[in-house]
């Protein structure tokens, strides 16, 4: 569900409801299975999709930010740099 709906605003409560579990049980079970929280997994999915869009489209970074589900270009750029090691612009230039 998370991988399919990464661009939507997802909450722990919504993800737990889809899994038919309480939020606490969902969080605990998800972390045991995937070794990361649902939020960390969601962020990873969004960043991977952003990398793909940066490589395959000419969309502006801000457009990509919103298209993959981030609400703030600043937090998107910060997370992208933290996870990938460079800014979205630098990543795009390096991959072209």
Short mmCIF file of C-alpha atoms in Angstrom, two decimals:
data_model
loop_
_atom_site.label_atom_id
_atom_site.label_comp_id
_atom_site.label_asym_id
_atom_site.label_seq_id
_atom_site.Cartn_x
_atom_site.Cartn_y
_atom_site.Cartn_z
CA UNK A 1 0.00 0.00 0.00
CA UNK A 2 2.77 2.46 0.91
CA UNK A 3 4.67 1.77 -2.29
CA UNK A 4 1.52 2.29 -4.37
CA UNK A 5 0.29 5.41 -2.55
CA UNK A 6 3.62 7.12 -1.78
CA UNK A 7 2.53 10.38 -3.43
CA UNK A 8 -0.53 10.74 -1.20
CA UNK A 9 -0.44 12.22 2.30
CA UNK A 10 -0.15 9.03 4.37
CA UNK A 11 -0.46 8.88 8.13
CA UNK A 12 0.38 6.05 10.48
CA UNK A 13 -3.31 5.81 11.31
CA UNK A 14 -4.27 5.42 7.64
CA UNK A 15 -1.59 2.81 6.97
CA UNK A 16 -2.62 0.87 10.09
CA UNK A 17 -6.29 1.02 9.06
CA UNK A 18 -5.46 -0.42 5.63
CA UNK A 19 -3.56 -3.23 7.38
CA UNK A 20 -6.49 -3.76 9.80
CA UNK A 21 -4.21 -3.19 12.80
CA UNK A 22 -3.98 -0.66 15.58
CA UNK A 23 -1.40 2.06 14.91
CA UNK A 24 0.90 0.78 17.68
CA UNK A 25 0.70 -2.83 16.55
CA UNK A 26 1.22 -1.81 12.91
CA UNK A 27 4.28 0.27 13.79
CA UNK A 28 5.80 -2.49 15.90
CA UNK A 29 5.11 -5.21 13.32
CA UNK A 30 6.29 -3.12 10.37
CA UNK A 31 9.53 -2.29 12.15
CA UNK A 32 10.16 -5.96 12.95
CA UNK A 33 9.61 -7.02 9.34
CA UNK A 34 11.31 -4.18 7.45
CA UNK A 35 13.85 -2.93 10.03
CA UNK A 36 12.61 0.63 9.60
CA UNK A 37 9.52 2.60 10.51
CA UNK A 38 6.68 3.09 8.03
CA UNK A 39 7.66 6.76 7.80
CA UNK A 40 11.26 5.87 6.93
CA UNK A 41 10.02 3.43 4.29
CA UNK A 42 7.67 6.06 2.85
CA UNK A 43 10.48 8.62 2.69
CA UNK A 44 12.71 6.11 0.91
CA UNK A 45 9.98 5.32 -1.64
CA UNK A 46 9.46 9.02 -2.32
CA UNK A 47 13.16 9.72 -2.71
CA UNK A 48 13.63 6.77 -5.08
CA UNK A 49 10.77 7.99 -7.25
CA UNK A 50 12.22 11.52 -7.18
CA UNK A 51 15.56 10.16 -8.39
CA UNK A 52 13.81 8.41 -11.25
CA UNK A 53 11.94 11.57 -12.24
CA UNK A 54 15.11 13.65 -12.04
CA UNK A 55 16.78 11.28 -14.48
CA UNK A 56 13.92 10.80 -16.90
CA UNK A 57 12.03 14.11 -17.03
CA UNK A 58 12.69 17.81 -17.34
CA UNK A 59 10.24 18.65 -14.56
CA UNK A 60 11.38 21.33 -12.15
CA UNK A 61 12.67 20.08 -8.81
CA UNK A 62 9.77 21.79 -7.05
CA UNK A 63 7.27 19.97 -9.28
CA UNK A 64 8.97 16.65 -8.55
CA UNK A 65 8.94 17.45 -4.84
CA UNK A 66 5.16 17.82 -4.82
CA UNK A 67 4.57 14.98 -7.32
CA UNK A 68 6.21 12.41 -5.03
CA UNK A 69 4.35 13.54 -1.92
CA UNK A 70 6.59 16.01 -0.13
CA UNK A 71 4.93 19.17 1.13
CA UNK A 72 7.98 21.42 1.37
CA UNK A 73 10.73 21.94 -1.23
CA UNK A 74 13.13 22.82 1.58
CA UNK A 75 12.59 19.59 3.49
CA UNK A 76 12.67 17.62 0.23
CA UNK A 77 16.07 19.08 -0.72
CA UNK A 78 17.41 18.51 2.80
CA UNK A 79 16.24 14.88 2.92
CA UNK A 80 17.44 14.24 -0.63
CA UNK A 81 20.91 15.52 0.21
CA UNK A 82 20.99 13.56 3.47
CA UNK A 83 19.98 10.27 1.81
CA UNK A 84 21.61 10.60 -1.63
CA UNK A 85 24.65 12.72 -0.80
CA UNK A 86 23.97 15.65 -3.13
CA UNK A 87 21.22 18.11 -3.94
CA UNK A 88 18.51 17.18 -6.46
CA UNK A 89 20.05 19.59 -8.99
CA UNK A 90 23.51 18.08 -8.56
CA UNK A 91 22.03 14.59 -8.90
CA UNK A 92 20.28 15.53 -12.15
CA UNK A 93 23.45 17.06 -13.64
CA UNK A 94 25.53 14.02 -12.67
CA UNK A 95 23.07 11.53 -14.18
CA UNK A 96 22.69 13.26 -17.53
#
